[in-house]
CSV table of C-alpha atoms and ligand atoms in Angstrom, one decimal:
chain,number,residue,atom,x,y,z
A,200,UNK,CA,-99.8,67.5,-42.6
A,201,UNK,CA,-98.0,70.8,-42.7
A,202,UNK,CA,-100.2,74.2,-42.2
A,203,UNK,CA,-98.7,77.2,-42.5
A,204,UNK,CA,-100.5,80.6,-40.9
A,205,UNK,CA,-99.3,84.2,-41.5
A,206,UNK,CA,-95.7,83.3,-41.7
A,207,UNK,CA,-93.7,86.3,-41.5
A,208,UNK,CA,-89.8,86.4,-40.9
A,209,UNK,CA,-87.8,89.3,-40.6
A,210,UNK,CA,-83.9,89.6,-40.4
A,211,UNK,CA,-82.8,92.5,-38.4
A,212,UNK,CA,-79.0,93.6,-39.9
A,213,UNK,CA,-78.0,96.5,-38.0
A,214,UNK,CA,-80.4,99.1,-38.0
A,215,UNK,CA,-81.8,97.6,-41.1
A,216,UNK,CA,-84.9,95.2,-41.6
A,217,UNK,CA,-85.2,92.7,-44.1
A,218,UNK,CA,-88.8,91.4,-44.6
A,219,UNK,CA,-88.0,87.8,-45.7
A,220,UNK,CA,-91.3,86.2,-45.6
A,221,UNK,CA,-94.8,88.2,-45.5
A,222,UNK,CA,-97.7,86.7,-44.4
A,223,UNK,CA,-97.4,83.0,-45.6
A,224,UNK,CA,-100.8,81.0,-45.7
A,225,UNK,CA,-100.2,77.7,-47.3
A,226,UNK,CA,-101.4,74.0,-46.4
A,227,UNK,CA,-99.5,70.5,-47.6
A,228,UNK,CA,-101.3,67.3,-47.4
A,229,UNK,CA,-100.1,64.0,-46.2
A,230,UNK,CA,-98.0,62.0,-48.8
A,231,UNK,CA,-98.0,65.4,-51.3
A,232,UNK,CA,-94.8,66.7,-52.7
A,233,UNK,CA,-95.2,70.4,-52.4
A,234,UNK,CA,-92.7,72.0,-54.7
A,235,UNK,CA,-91.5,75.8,-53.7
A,236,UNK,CA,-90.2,77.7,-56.7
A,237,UNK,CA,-88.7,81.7,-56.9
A,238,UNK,CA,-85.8,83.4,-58.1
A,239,UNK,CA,-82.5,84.2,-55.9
A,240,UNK,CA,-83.5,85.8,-52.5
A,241,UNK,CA,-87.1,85.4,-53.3
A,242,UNK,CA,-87.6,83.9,-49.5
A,243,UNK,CA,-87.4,80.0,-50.6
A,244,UNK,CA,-85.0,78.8,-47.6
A,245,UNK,CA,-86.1,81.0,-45.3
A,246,UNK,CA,-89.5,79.3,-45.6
A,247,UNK,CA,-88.5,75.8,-45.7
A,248,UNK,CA,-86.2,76.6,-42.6
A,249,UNK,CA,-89.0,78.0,-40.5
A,250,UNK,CA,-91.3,74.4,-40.9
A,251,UNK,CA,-88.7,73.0,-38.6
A,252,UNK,CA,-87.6,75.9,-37.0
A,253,UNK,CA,-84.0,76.0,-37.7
A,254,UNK,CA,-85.0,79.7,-38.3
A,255,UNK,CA,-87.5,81.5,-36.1
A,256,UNK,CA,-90.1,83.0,-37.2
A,257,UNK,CA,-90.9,86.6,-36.7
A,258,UNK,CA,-94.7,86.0,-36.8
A,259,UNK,CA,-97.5,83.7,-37.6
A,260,UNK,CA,-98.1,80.0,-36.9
A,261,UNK,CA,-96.9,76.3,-38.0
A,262,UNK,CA,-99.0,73.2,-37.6
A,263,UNK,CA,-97.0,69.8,-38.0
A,264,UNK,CA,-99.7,66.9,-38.2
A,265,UNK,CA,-102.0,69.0,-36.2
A,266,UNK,CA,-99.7,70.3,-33.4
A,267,UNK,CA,-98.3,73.9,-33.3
A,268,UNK,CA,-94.8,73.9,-33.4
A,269,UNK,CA,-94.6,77.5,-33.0
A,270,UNK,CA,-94.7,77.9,-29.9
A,271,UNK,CA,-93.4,74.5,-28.2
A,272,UNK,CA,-90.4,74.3,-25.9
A,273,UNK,CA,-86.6,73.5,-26.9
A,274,UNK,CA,-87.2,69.7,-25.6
A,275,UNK,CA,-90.4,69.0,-27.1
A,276,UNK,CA,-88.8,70.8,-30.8
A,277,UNK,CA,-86.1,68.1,-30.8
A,278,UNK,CA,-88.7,65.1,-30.3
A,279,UNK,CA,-90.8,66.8,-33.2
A,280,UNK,CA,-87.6,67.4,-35.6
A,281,UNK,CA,-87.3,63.9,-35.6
A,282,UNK,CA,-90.2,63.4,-37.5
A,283,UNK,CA,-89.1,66.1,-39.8
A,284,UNK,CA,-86.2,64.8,-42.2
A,285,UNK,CA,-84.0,67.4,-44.3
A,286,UNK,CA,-81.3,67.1,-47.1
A,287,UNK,CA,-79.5,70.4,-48.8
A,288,UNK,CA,-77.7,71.5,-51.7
A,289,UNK,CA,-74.3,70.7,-50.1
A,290,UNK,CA,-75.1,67.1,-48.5
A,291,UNK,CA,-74.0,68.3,-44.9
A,292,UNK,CA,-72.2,65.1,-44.4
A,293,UNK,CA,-69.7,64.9,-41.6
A,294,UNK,CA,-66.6,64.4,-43.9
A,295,UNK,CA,-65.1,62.8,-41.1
A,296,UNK,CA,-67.5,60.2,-40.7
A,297,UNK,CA,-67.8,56.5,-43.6
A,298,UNK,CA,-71.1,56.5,-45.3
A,299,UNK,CA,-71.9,53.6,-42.4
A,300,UNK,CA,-71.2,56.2,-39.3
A,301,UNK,CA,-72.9,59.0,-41.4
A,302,UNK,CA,-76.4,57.4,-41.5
A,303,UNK,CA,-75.9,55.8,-38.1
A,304,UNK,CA,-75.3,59.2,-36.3
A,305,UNK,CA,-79.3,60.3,-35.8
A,306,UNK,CA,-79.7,56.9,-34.0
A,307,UNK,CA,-76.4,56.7,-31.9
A,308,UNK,CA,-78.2,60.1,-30.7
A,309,UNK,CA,-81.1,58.7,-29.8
A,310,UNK,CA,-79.5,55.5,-27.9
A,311,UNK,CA,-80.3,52.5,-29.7
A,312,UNK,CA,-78.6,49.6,-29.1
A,313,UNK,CA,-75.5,48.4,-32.0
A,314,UNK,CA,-77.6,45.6,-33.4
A,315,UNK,CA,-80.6,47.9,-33.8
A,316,UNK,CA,-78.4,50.4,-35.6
A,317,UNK,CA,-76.4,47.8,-37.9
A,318,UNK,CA,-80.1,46.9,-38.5
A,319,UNK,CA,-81.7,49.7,-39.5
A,320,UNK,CA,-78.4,51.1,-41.6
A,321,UNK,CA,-78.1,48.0,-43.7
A,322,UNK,CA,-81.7,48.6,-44.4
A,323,UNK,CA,-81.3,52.1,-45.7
A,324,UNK,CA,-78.0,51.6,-47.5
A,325,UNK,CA,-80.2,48.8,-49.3
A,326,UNK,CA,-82.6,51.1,-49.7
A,327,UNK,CA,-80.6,53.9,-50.9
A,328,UNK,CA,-78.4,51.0,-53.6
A,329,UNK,CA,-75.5,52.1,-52.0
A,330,UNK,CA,-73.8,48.8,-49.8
A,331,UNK,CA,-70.9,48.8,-51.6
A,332,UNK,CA,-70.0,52.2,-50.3
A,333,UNK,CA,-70.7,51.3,-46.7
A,334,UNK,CA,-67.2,52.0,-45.6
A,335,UNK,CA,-66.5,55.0,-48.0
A,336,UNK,CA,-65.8,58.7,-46.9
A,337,UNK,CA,-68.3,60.9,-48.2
A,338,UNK,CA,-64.5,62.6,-50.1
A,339,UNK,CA,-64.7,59.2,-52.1
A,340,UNK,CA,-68.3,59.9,-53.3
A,341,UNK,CA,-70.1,61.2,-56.5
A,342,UNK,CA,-72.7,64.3,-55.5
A,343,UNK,CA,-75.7,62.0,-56.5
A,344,UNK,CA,-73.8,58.8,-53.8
A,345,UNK,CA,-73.6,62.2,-51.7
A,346,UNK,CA,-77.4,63.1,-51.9
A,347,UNK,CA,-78.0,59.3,-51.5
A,348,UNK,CA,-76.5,59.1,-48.3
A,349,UNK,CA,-78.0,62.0,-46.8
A,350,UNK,CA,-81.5,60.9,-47.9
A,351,UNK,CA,-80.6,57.3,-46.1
A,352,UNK,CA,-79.6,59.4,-42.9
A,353,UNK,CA,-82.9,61.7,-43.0
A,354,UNK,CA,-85.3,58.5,-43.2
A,355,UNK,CA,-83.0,56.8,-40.5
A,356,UNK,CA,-85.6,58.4,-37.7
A,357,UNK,CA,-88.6,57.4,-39.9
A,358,UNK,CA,-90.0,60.6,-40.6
A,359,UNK,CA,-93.3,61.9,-41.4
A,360,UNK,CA,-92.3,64.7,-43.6
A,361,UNK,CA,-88.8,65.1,-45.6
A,362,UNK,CA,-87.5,68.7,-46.5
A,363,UNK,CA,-85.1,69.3,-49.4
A,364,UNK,CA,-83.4,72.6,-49.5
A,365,UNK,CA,-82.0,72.8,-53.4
A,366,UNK,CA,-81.2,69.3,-52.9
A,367,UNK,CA,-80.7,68.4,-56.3
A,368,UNK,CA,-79.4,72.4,-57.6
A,369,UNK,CA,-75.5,70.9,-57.4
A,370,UNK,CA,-76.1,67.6,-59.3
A,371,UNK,CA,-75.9,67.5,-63.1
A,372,UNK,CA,-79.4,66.4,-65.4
A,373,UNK,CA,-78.8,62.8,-65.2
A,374,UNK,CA,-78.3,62.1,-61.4
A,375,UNK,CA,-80.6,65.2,-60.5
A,376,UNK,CA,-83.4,62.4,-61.9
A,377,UNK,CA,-82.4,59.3,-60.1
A,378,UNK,CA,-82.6,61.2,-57.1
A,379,UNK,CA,-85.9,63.2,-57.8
A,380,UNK,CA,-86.9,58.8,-58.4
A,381,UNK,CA,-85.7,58.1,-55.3
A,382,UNK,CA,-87.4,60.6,-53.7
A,383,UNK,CA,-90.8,59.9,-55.5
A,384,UNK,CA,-90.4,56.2,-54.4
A,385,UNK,CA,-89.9,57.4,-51.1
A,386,UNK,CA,-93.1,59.1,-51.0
A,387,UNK,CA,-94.8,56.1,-53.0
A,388,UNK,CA,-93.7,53.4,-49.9
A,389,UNK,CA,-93.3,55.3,-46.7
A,390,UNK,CA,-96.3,57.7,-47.7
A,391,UNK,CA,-93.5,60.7,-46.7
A,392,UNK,CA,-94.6,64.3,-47.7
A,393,UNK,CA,-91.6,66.0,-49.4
A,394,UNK,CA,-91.7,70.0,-49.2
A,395,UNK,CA,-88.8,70.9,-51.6
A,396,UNK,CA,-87.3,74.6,-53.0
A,397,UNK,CA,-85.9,74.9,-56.0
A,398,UNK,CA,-85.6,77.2,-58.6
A,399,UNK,CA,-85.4,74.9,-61.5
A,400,UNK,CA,-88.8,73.8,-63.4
A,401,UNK,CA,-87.8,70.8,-64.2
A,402,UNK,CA,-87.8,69.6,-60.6
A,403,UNK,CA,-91.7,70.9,-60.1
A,404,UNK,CA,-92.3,69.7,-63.5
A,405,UNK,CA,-90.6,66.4,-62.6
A,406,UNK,CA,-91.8,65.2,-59.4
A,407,UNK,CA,-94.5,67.9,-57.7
A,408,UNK,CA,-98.0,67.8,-57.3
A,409,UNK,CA,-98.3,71.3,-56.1
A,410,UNK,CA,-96.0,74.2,-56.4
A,411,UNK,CA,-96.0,78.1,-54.6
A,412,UNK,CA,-94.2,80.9,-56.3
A,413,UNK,CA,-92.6,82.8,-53.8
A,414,UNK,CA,-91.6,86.2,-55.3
A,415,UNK,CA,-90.3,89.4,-52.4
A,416,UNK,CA,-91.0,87.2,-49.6
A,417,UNK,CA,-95.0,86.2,-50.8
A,418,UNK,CA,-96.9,83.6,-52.4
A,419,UNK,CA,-97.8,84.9,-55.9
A,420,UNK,CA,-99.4,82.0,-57.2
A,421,UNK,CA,-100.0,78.9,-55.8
A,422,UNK,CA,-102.1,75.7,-57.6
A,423,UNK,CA,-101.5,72.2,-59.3
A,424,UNK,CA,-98.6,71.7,-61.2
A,425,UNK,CA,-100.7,70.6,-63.9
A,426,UNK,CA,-102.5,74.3,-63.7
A,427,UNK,CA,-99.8,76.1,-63.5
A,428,UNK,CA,-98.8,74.7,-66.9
A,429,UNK,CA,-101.8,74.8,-68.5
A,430,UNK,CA,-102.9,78.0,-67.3
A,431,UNK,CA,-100.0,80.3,-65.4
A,432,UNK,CA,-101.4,83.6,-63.8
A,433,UNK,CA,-98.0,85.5,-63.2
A,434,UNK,CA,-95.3,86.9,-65.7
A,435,UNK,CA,-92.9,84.7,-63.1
A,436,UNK,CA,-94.9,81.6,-63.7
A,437,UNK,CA,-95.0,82.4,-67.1
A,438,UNK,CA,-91.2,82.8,-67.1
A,439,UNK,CA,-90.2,79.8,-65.4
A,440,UNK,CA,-92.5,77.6,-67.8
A,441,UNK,CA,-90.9,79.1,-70.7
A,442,UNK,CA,-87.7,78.2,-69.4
A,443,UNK,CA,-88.4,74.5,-69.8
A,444,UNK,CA,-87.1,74.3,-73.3
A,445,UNK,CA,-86.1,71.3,-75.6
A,446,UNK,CA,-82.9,69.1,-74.4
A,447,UNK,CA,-81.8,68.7,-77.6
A,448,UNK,CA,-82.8,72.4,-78.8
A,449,UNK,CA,-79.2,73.8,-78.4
A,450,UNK,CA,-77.9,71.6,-80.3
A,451,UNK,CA,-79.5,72.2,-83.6
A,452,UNK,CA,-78.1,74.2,-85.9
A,453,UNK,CA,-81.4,75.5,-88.2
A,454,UNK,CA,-80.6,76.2,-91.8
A,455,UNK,CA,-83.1,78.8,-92.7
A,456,UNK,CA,-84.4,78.8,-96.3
A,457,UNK,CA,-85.3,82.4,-98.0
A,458,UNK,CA,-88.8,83.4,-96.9
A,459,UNK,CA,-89.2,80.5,-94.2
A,460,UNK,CA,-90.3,81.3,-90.5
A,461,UNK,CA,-89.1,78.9,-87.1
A,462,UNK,CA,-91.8,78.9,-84.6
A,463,UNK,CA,-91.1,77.0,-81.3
A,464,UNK,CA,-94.3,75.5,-80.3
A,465,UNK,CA,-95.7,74.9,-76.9
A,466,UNK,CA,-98.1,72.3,-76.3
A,467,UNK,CA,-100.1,72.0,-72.8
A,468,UNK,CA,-102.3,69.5,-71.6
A,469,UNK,CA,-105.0,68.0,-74.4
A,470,UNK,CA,-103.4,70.3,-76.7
A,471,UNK,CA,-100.4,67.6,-76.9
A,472,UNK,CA,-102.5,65.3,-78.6
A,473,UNK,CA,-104.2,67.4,-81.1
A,474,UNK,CA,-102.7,66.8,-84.7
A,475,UNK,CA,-101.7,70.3,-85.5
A,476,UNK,CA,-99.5,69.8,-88.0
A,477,UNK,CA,-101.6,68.2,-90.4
A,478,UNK,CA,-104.1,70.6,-90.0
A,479,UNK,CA,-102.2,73.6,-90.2
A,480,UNK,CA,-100.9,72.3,-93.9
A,481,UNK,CA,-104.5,70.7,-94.6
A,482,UNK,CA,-105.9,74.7,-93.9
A,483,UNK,CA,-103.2,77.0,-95.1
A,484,UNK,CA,-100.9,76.6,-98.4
A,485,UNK,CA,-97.6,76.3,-96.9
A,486,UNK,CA,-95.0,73.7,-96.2
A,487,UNK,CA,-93.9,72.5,-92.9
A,488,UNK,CA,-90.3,70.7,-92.0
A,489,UNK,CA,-90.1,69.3,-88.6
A,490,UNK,CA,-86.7,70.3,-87.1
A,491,UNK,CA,-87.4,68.4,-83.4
A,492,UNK,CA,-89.7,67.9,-80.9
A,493,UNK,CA,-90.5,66.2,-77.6
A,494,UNK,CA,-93.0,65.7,-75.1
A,495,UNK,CA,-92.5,66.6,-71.1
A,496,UNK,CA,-94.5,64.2,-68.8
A,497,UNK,CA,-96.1,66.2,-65.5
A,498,UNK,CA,-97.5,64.1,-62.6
A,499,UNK,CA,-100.7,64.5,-64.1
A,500,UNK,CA,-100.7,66.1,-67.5
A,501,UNK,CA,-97.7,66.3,-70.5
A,502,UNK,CA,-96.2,69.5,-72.3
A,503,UNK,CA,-95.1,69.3,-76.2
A,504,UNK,CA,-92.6,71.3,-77.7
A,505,UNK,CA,-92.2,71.6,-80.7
A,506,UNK,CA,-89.6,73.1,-83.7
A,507,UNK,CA,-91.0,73.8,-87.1
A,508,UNK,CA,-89.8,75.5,-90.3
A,509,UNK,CA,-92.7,76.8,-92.6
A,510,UNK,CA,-92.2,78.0,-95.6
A,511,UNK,CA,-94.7,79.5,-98.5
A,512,UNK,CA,-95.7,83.0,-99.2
A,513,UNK,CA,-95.6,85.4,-96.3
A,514,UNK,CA,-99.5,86.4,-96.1
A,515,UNK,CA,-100.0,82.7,-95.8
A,516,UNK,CA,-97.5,81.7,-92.9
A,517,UNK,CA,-98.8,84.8,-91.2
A,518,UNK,CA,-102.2,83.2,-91.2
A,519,UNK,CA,-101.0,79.8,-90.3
A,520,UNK,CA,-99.3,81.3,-87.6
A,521,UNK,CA,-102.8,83.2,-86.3
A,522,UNK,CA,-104.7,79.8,-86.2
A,523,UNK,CA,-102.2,78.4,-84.0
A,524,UNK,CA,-102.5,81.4,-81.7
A,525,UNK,CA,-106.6,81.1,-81.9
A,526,UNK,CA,-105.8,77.2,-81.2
A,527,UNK,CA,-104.5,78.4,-78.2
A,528,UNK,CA,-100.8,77.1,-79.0
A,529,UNK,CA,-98.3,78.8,-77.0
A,530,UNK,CA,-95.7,79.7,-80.3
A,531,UNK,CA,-92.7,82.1,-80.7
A,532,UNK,CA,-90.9,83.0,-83.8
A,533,UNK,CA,-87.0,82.2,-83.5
B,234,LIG,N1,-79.4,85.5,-41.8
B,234,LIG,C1,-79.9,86.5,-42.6
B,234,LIG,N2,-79.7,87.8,-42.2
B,234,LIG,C2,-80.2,88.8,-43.0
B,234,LIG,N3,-80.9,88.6,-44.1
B,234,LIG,C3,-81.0,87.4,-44.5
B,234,LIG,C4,-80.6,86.3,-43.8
B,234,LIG,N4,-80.9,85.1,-44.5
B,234,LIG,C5,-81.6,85.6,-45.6
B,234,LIG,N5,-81.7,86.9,-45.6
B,234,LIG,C6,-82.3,87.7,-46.6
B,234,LIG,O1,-83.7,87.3,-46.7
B,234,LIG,C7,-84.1,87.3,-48.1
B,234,LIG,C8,-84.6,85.9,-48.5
B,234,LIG,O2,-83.4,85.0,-48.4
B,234,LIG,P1,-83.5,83.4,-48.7
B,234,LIG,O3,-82.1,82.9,-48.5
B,234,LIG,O4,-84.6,82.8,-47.9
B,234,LIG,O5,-83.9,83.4,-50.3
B,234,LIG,P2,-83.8,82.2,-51.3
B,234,LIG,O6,-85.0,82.3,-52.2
B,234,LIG,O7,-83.6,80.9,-50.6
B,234,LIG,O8,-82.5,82.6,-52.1
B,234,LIG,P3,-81.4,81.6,-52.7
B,234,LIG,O9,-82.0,80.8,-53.8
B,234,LIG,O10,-80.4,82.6,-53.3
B,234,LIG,O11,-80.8,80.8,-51.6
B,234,LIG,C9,-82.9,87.8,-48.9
B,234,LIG,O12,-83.1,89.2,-49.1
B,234,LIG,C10,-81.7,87.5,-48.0
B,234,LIG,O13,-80.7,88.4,-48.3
């Protein structure tokens, strides 16, 4: 659907170049979400802003369902960005505008008739659960009612492919998952492929198939999401993995007994289902408390964390602790 060829963008500030993007090479297929992750600066929205052109690129080519949008005119760029939907981190709603007038703007543009537009909004505020706020100013909204609205307006043109730049980075935990639902069901019904930045885990983790790190304007590592979990090649993807901690980790305050370790535990893929605890007290003569745990759920595979205290004599925690490394158990000692 989306083919990306030796992308390169750079921002020329004065007499001083910025290379934003170099030499980009990625493809996203139909119905995929294609998560893009990096720190600050790393090059994330300048990418995402070149697949519909709201920034030029410097160099290189883009193929939208097999046509090259790089180097099409201004007239024939307007009829493809309406195949190309796009929410942001700040909504872009026209404050001025009800929820009703907001979503009905891309097809007043494009000249269909009033029934055809009361038609297809009522269908997208259905769609997006959010009737009873037909007639509300996007002032009166929550951010996730915001989000909501702006997704309703980006399918109104019945898109092929929707783009989400940090859509969810300004929504707390709860709503940033109704609307990573909403998108998934998107994907699920209209068969939509979703390209979204981020530069929290949690959204790859959540809702991606695939995922690019982009690091100094390049792809450093690119793969499954499920790969990237169970196998990560960079320190970055290494970093953001760890990141993903326990929800409830914060919260515990762990009582440490004389002589006891507390090892988080990372669990990836088959791992999850192995029953290392019991092993680990079956093979070594040491005791183990349980202070939490949880499991993650990928697309396609799970990650288990784990908090345990052990406690015993130090030779044999130490050799408890170099079977779980030789079990290939991601652990650190907190
Ligand atoms: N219009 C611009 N003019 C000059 N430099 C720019 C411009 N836009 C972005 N840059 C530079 O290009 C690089 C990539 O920026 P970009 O905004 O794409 O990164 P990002 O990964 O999206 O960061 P963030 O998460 O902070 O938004 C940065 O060094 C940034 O300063």
């Amino acid at each position: 659907m989306i083919k990306v060829e030796n992308l390169s963008k750079i921002y020329k500030n004065n007499n001083e170049e910025i290379y934003a993007l170099k030499d980009i090479n990625l493809q996203i297929k139909k119905g995929e979400i294609f998560g893009i992750i990096g720190l600050s600066g790393a090059g994330k929205s300048t990418l995402i802003r070149c697949l519909n052109r709201l920034e030029e690129p410097s160099n290189g080519k883009i193929f939208i369902d097999g046509s090259e949008i790089t180097n099409i005119d201004n007239t024939s760029l307007r009829e493809t960005r309406k195949e190309i939907g796009m929410i942001f981190q700040h909504f872009n709603l026209l404050s001025s505008k009800n929820v009703y007038k907001n979503i009905a703007f891309p097809l007043e543009l494009k000249g269909l008739s009033k029934e055809e537009i009361d038609k297809r909004v009522n269908t997208l505020l259905k769609y997006v659960e959010l009737e009873d706020k037909k007639l509300a100013y996007p002032s009166q909204l929550s951010g996730g009612q915001k989000q909501r609205v702006a997704i309703a307006r980006s399918l109104a043109n019945n898109p092929k492919i929707l783009l989400s730049d940090e859509g969810t980075s300004a929504l707390d935990p709860k709503t940033t998952k109704s609307i990573l639902d909403l998108l998934d069901k998107i994907r699920k019904e209209f068969g939509l492929t979703i390209v979204l930045i981020t530069h929290q885990m949690e959204v790859i983790k959540d809702i991606c198939d695939r995922v690019a790190i982009i690091e100094d304007g390049r792809i450093i590592e690119l793969s499954t999401v499920e790969e990237i979990f169970t196998n990560p090649k960079t320190k970055t993807a290494t970093e953001f993995i760890s990141n993903l901690k326990l929800n409830t980790e914060e919260e515990i305050d762990y009582e440490r007994k004389p002589g006891s370790k507390i090892l988080r535990l990372s669990f990836l893929g088959e791992n999850s289902k192995k029953p290392i605890v019991s092993k680990m007290v079956k093979y070594f003569d040491i005791d183990v408390n349980i202070l939490s745990g949880n499991i993650n759920e990928l697309m396609s595979t799970s990650i288990g964390n784990l908090i345990l205290e052990i406690s015993g004599k130090s030779e044999e925690i130490e050799k408890a602790i170099d079977w779980l490394k030789d079990e290939d158990i991601k652990l650190e000692v907190i």
